[in-house]
Amino acid sequence: MPPLSGQVALVTGASRGVGKGIALGLGEAGATVYVTGRTEQAGQAAVALPGTIHETAAEVTRLGGRGMAVRCDHTDDEQVRALFDRIQTEPGRLDILVNNVWGGYEHFNDGTEFWNEKGFWTAPLSRWDKSFQAGVRAHYVAGVLAAPLMIAQGGGLIVNISFFAAQRDDRGVAYAAAKAADDRMASAMAHELRPHNVAAVSLYPGLVRTEGVLKAGDFFDLSNSESPQFLGRVIAALAADPRRMDKSGQVLVAAAVALEYGVTDVDGKQPRPITVDEA
């Protein structure tokens, strides 16, 4: 039996990229996966990249899970509440929440511009607002709404997708501050949720072969990169670990967790964990 058979997951921001890969990794482990995003039809995305929530959900089902596509703008609290109401009504449980949705760097995904601004004073003020509203705040709201479901059922796992930028000074002020906030959020949530057997962690991917990264492949050395689905496999292994509470409150590097659990990528390779200096 697949390790997550009977479990329900929510992956936010999963039309494409890391979120889509996470949904696929959880799907192949047998989970029912609610997939959220704003893109329902090809060509409607805010970025010039392929992918829709319906395509992701269909692939989840093809891999052995059950994909459920729900259009949701995570900057709209009413839409988010409606999403959680639906989860409470349909499966009646939520075992895994992956806070992946993010905002503020859409223009970096067009394959032409990668962190070209020279100083935070040259960046639009909207960068800060989007990073916190569509990123940090969206993760907080989802956590607030997920916690009662997980507490009632006696356990669960919340994963904030973060990055090494939280620990670096050269990745943009807004981006670094927002990712650091995500890390602290997971730690503080873990403290309050520990008595209820609900784990909360921050998870750092390495260099992920998303559609945007592949489109701008000339900018990157992909020799030690990860598929988006690798992240999902790592989260599935963590969710299935009966001792996952031991890791609650920590910042985890996905490739290091993969080594611990014996998780390999879709191509059979074992990505090497990178360090803060390499990120």
CSV table of C-alpha atoms in Angstrom, one decimal:
chain,number,residue,atom,x,y,z
A,1,MET,CA,0.0,0.0,0.0
A,2,PRO,CA,1.4,3.5,-0.8
A,3,PRO,CA,2.7,5.2,2.3
A,4,LEU,CA,0.2,8.1,2.1
A,5,SER,CA,-2.8,6.1,1.1
A,6,GLY,CA,-5.9,7.6,2.8
A,7,GLN,CA,-4.1,10.9,3.6
A,8,VAL,CA,-5.1,14.3,2.3
A,9,ALA,CA,-2.7,17.0,1.3
A,10,LEU,CA,-3.1,20.6,0.2
A,11,VAL,CA,-0.3,22.1,-2.0
A,12,THR,CA,-0.7,25.9,-2.6
A,13,GLY,CA,0.5,27.5,-5.8
A,14,ALA,CA,0.7,24.2,-7.8
A,15,SER,CA,-0.1,25.1,-11.4
A,16,ARG,CA,3.5,24.7,-12.2
A,17,GLY,CA,7.0,24.7,-10.8
A,18,VAL,CA,7.9,23.5,-7.3
A,19,GLY,CA,4.3,23.3,-6.3
A,20,LYS,CA,3.3,21.1,-9.1
A,21,GLY,CA,6.3,18.8,-8.4
A,22,ILE,CA,5.4,18.5,-4.8
A,23,ALA,CA,1.8,17.6,-5.7
A,24,LEU,CA,3.1,14.9,-8.0
A,25,GLY,CA,5.4,13.5,-5.4
A,26,LEU,CA,2.6,13.3,-2.9
A,27,GLY,CA,0.3,11.8,-5.5
A,28,GLU,CA,2.7,9.0,-6.3
A,29,ALA,CA,2.7,8.2,-2.6
A,30,GLY,CA,-1.0,7.7,-2.8
A,31,ALA,CA,-2.4,10.9,-1.2
A,32,THR,CA,-5.4,12.8,-2.2
A,33,VAL,CA,-3.9,16.2,-3.2
A,34,TYR,CA,-5.8,19.5,-3.4
A,35,VAL,CA,-4.0,21.6,-5.9
A,36,THR,CA,-4.5,25.4,-5.8
A,37,GLY,CA,-3.5,28.2,-8.1
A,38,ARG,CA,-5.0,30.9,-10.3
A,39,THR,CA,-4.4,29.3,-13.7
A,40,GLU,CA,-7.3,27.2,-15.0
A,41,GLN,CA,-6.6,27.5,-18.7
A,42,ALA,CA,-3.4,27.5,-20.7
A,43,GLY,CA,-2.3,31.0,-21.6
A,44,GLN,CA,-4.0,32.7,-18.6
A,45,ALA,CA,-1.0,32.6,-16.2
A,46,ALA,CA,0.6,35.8,-14.8
A,47,VAL,CA,3.9,34.5,-16.2
A,48,ALA,CA,4.8,33.3,-19.7
A,49,LEU,CA,5.0,29.6,-18.6
A,50,PRO,CA,2.9,26.5,-19.1
A,51,GLY,CA,0.8,24.8,-16.5
A,52,THR,CA,-2.7,24.8,-15.0
A,53,ILE,CA,-4.2,23.5,-11.8
A,54,HIS,CA,-6.2,21.0,-13.8
A,55,GLU,CA,-3.2,19.6,-15.6
A,56,THR,CA,-1.4,19.2,-12.2
A,57,ALA,CA,-4.4,17.4,-10.7
A,58,ALA,CA,-4.7,15.1,-13.7
A,59,GLU,CA,-1.1,14.1,-13.3
A,60,VAL,CA,-1.5,13.5,-9.6
A,61,THR,CA,-4.3,11.0,-10.4
A,62,ARG,CA,-2.3,9.4,-13.2
A,63,LEU,CA,0.6,8.7,-10.7
A,64,GLY,CA,-1.7,6.9,-8.3
A,65,GLY,CA,-3.1,9.6,-6.1
A,66,ARG,CA,-6.3,11.6,-6.4
A,67,GLY,CA,-5.9,15.1,-7.7
A,68,MET,CA,-8.4,17.8,-6.8
A,69,ALA,CA,-8.0,21.2,-8.6
A,70,VAL,CA,-9.3,24.3,-6.8
A,71,ARG,CA,-8.9,27.8,-8.2
A,72,CYS,CA,-7.8,30.0,-5.3
A,73,ASP,CA,-6.2,33.3,-5.0
A,74,HIS,CA,-4.3,33.1,-1.7
A,75,THR,CA,-4.3,36.8,-1.2
A,76,ASP,CA,-8.1,36.7,-0.9
A,77,ASP,CA,-9.0,35.3,2.6
A,78,GLU,CA,-12.6,34.5,1.6
A,79,GLN,CA,-11.4,32.3,-1.2
A,80,VAL,CA,-9.0,30.6,1.2
A,81,ARG,CA,-11.7,30.0,3.7
A,82,ALA,CA,-13.9,28.5,1.0
A,83,LEU,CA,-11.1,26.2,0.1
A,84,PHE,CA,-10.7,24.9,3.7
A,85,ASP,CA,-14.5,24.7,4.1
A,86,ARG,CA,-14.5,22.4,1.0
A,87,ILE,CA,-11.7,20.2,2.4
A,88,GLN,CA,-13.6,20.0,5.8
A,89,THR,CA,-16.8,19.0,3.9
A,90,GLU,CA,-15.4,16.6,1.4
A,91,PRO,CA,-12.6,14.4,2.9
A,92,GLY,CA,-13.1,15.9,6.4
A,93,ARG,CA,-9.4,15.8,7.2
A,94,LEU,CA,-6.1,17.4,6.3
A,95,ASP,CA,-2.9,15.6,6.9
A,96,ILE,CA,-0.3,17.7,5.0
A,97,LEU,CA,-0.3,21.4,4.2
A,98,VAL,CA,2.5,22.6,1.9
A,99,ASN,CA,2.7,26.4,1.8
A,100,ASN,CA,4.4,26.9,-1.6
A,101,VAL,CA,2.4,29.8,-3.1
A,102,TRP,CA,4.6,33.0,-3.5
A,103,GLY,CA,4.5,36.4,-5.1
A,104,GLY,CA,6.8,39.2,-6.0
A,105,TYR,CA,9.1,37.7,-8.5
A,106,GLU,CA,6.8,36.9,-11.4
A,107,HIS,CA,9.0,38.9,-13.8
A,108,PHE,CA,12.0,36.7,-13.0
A,109,ASN,CA,10.2,33.8,-14.6
A,110,ASP,CA,10.2,35.1,-18.2
A,111,GLY,CA,13.7,33.8,-19.0
A,112,THR,CA,15.2,37.2,-19.5
A,113,GLU,CA,15.7,38.9,-16.2
A,114,PHE,CA,17.3,37.4,-13.1
A,115,TRP,CA,18.0,39.6,-10.1
A,116,ASN,CA,19.3,42.5,-12.2
A,117,GLU,CA,18.4,45.2,-9.8
A,118,LYS,CA,21.3,47.0,-8.2
A,119,GLY,CA,20.1,47.9,-4.7
A,120,PHE,CA,16.8,47.4,-2.9
A,121,TRP,CA,16.1,51.1,-3.6
A,122,THR,CA,15.8,50.3,-7.3
A,123,ALA,CA,13.2,47.6,-6.8
A,124,PRO,CA,9.5,48.5,-7.0
A,125,LEU,CA,7.9,48.8,-3.6
A,126,SER,CA,5.4,46.2,-4.7
A,127,ARG,CA,8.1,43.6,-4.4
A,128,TRP,CA,7.9,43.8,-0.6
A,129,ASP,CA,4.1,43.8,-0.5
A,130,LYS,CA,3.7,40.9,-2.9
A,131,SER,CA,6.4,38.8,-1.1
A,132,PHE,CA,4.6,39.3,2.2
A,133,GLN,CA,1.0,39.3,1.1
A,134,ALA,CA,1.1,36.5,-1.5
A,135,GLY,CA,3.9,34.7,0.4
A,136,VAL,CA,4.3,35.0,4.1
A,137,ARG,CA,0.8,36.1,4.9
A,138,ALA,CA,-0.7,33.5,2.6
A,139,HIS,CA,1.3,30.8,4.4
A,140,TYR,CA,0.1,32.2,7.8
A,141,VAL,CA,-3.6,32.2,6.8
A,142,ALA,CA,-3.4,28.7,5.5
A,143,GLY,CA,-1.7,27.6,8.7
A,144,VAL,CA,-4.4,29.2,10.8
A,145,LEU,CA,-7.1,27.4,8.9
A,146,ALA,CA,-5.3,24.1,8.7
A,147,ALA,CA,-4.4,23.8,12.4
A,148,PRO,CA,-7.9,23.2,13.7
A,149,LEU,CA,-8.4,20.3,11.2
A,150,MET,CA,-5.0,18.7,12.2
A,151,ILE,CA,-5.5,19.2,15.9
A,152,ALA,CA,-9.0,17.6,15.7
A,153,GLN,CA,-7.6,14.5,14.0
A,154,GLY,CA,-4.6,14.2,16.3
A,155,GLY,CA,-1.7,15.1,14.0
A,156,GLY,CA,-0.4,16.5,10.8
A,157,LEU,CA,2.4,18.2,9.0
A,158,ILE,CA,2.8,21.8,7.8
A,159,VAL,CA,5.7,22.6,5.4
A,160,ASN,CA,6.7,26.1,4.5
A,161,ILE,CA,8.7,26.1,1.2
A,162,SER,CA,11.6,28.5,2.0
A,163,PHE,CA,15.1,29.0,0.7
A,164,PHE,CA,18.7,29.8,1.7
A,165,ALA,CA,18.0,33.4,0.8
A,166,ALA,CA,16.7,33.7,4.4
A,167,GLN,CA,20.3,33.3,5.6
A,168,ARG,CA,22.0,35.5,2.9
A,169,ASP,CA,22.3,39.2,2.4
A,170,ASP,CA,22.8,39.2,-1.4
A,171,ARG,CA,19.4,37.8,-2.5
A,172,GLY,CA,17.3,41.0,-2.3
A,173,VAL,CA,16.1,42.6,0.8
A,174,ALA,CA,12.4,41.8,0.4
A,175,TYR,CA,13.0,38.2,-0.7
A,176,ALA,CA,15.5,37.5,2.1
A,177,ALA,CA,13.3,39.1,4.8
A,178,ALA,CA,10.2,37.2,3.6
A,179,LYS,CA,12.0,33.9,3.5
A,180,ALA,CA,13.4,34.5,7.0
A,181,ALA,CA,9.9,35.3,8.2
A,182,ASP,CA,8.7,32.0,6.8
A,183,ASP,CA,11.4,30.1,8.7
A,184,ARG,CA,10.5,31.8,12.0
A,185,MET,CA,6.8,31.2,11.4
A,186,ALA,CA,7.4,27.5,11.1
A,187,SER,CA,9.5,27.5,14.2
A,188,ALA,CA,6.9,29.4,16.3
A,189,MET,CA,4.0,27.3,14.8
A,190,ALA,CA,5.9,24.2,15.8
A,191,HIS,CA,6.2,25.4,19.4
A,192,GLU,CA,2.5,25.9,19.7
A,193,LEU,CA,1.5,22.8,17.8
A,194,ARG,CA,3.8,20.3,19.5
A,195,PRO,CA,1.3,19.3,22.2
A,196,HIS,CA,-1.1,18.4,19.4
A,197,ASN,CA,1.3,16.2,17.5
A,198,VAL,CA,1.3,18.6,14.5
A,199,ALA,CA,4.8,19.2,13.0
A,200,ALA,CA,5.8,22.4,11.2
A,201,VAL,CA,9.1,22.8,9.3
A,202,SER,CA,10.7,25.0,6.7
A,203,LEU,CA,12.1,23.1,3.7
A,204,TYR,CA,14.9,24.4,1.5
A,205,PRO,CA,15.1,23.1,-2.1
A,206,GLY,CA,18.3,23.2,-4.0
A,207,LEU,CA,18.4,24.3,-7.7
A,208,VAL,CA,15.1,23.1,-9.0
A,209,ARG,CA,14.5,22.4,-12.7
A,210,THR,CA,11.3,24.3,-12.9
A,211,GLU,CA,9.9,25.5,-16.2
A,212,GLY,CA,11.3,29.0,-15.5
A,213,VAL,CA,14.8,27.6,-14.7
A,214,LEU,CA,14.9,25.4,-17.8
A,215,LYS,CA,13.7,28.3,-20.0
A,216,ALA,CA,16.8,30.2,-18.8
A,217,GLY,CA,19.1,27.3,-18.7
A,218,ASP,CA,22.1,29.3,-19.8
A,219,PHE,CA,22.1,31.1,-16.5
A,220,PHE,CA,22.4,27.9,-14.4
A,221,ASP,CA,24.7,25.0,-13.9
A,222,LEU,CA,22.2,22.1,-13.7
A,223,SER,CA,24.7,19.4,-12.8
A,224,ASN,CA,23.5,19.2,-9.2
A,225,SER,CA,19.9,20.2,-9.8
A,226,GLU,CA,16.6,18.7,-8.6
A,227,SER,CA,13.4,17.9,-10.3
A,228,PRO,CA,10.3,19.6,-8.8
A,229,GLN,CA,8.9,16.1,-8.1
A,230,PHE,CA,12.0,15.4,-5.9
A,231,LEU,CA,10.6,17.9,-3.4
A,232,GLY,CA,7.3,16.0,-3.3
A,233,ARG,CA,9.1,12.7,-2.7
A,234,VAL,CA,11.0,14.3,0.2
A,235,ILE,CA,7.8,15.7,1.8
A,236,ALA,CA,6.1,12.3,1.3
A,237,ALA,CA,8.9,10.5,3.2
A,238,LEU,CA,8.8,13.1,6.0
A,239,ALA,CA,5.0,12.8,6.3
A,240,ALA,CA,5.2,9.0,6.5
A,241,ASP,CA,7.9,9.1,9.2
A,242,PRO,CA,6.3,8.2,12.6
A,243,ARG,CA,9.1,10.2,14.2
A,244,ARG,CA,8.5,13.4,12.2
A,245,MET,CA,7.9,15.3,15.3
A,246,ASP,CA,11.6,15.1,16.1
A,247,LYS,CA,12.2,17.5,13.2
A,248,SER,CA,9.4,19.9,14.0
A,249,GLY,CA,10.5,23.5,14.2
A,250,GLN,CA,13.6,22.9,12.1
A,251,VAL,CA,14.9,24.3,8.8
A,252,LEU,CA,15.5,21.3,6.6
A,253,VAL,CA,17.5,21.0,3.4
A,254,ALA,CA,15.5,18.8,1.0
A,255,ALA,CA,18.5,16.9,-0.4
A,256,ALA,CA,19.8,16.2,3.1
A,257,VAL,CA,16.4,14.8,4.2
A,258,ALA,CA,16.4,12.7,1.0
A,259,LEU,CA,19.8,11.2,2.0
A,260,GLU,CA,18.4,10.3,5.4
A,261,TYR,CA,15.3,8.6,4.0
A,262,GLY,CA,16.9,7.1,0.9
A,263,VAL,CA,14.8,9.2,-1.5
A,264,THR,CA,16.1,9.5,-5.0
A,265,ASP,CA,15.1,11.9,-7.8
A,266,VAL,CA,12.9,10.8,-10.8
A,267,ASP,CA,16.1,10.2,-12.8
A,268,GLY,CA,17.5,7.9,-10.1
A,269,LYS,CA,20.1,10.4,-9.0
A,270,GLN,CA,20.8,11.6,-5.5
A,271,PRO,CA,21.2,15.3,-5.5
A,272,ARG,CA,24.0,16.6,-3.2
A,273,PRO,CA,22.8,18.9,-0.4
A,274,ILE,CA,24.1,22.4,-1.0
A,275,THR,CA,25.2,24.9,1.7
A,276,VAL,CA,24.3,28.5,2.3
A,277,ASP,CA,27.4,29.6,0.6
A,278,GLU,CA,26.6,27.7,-2.6
A,279,ALA,CA,22.9,28.8,-2.8
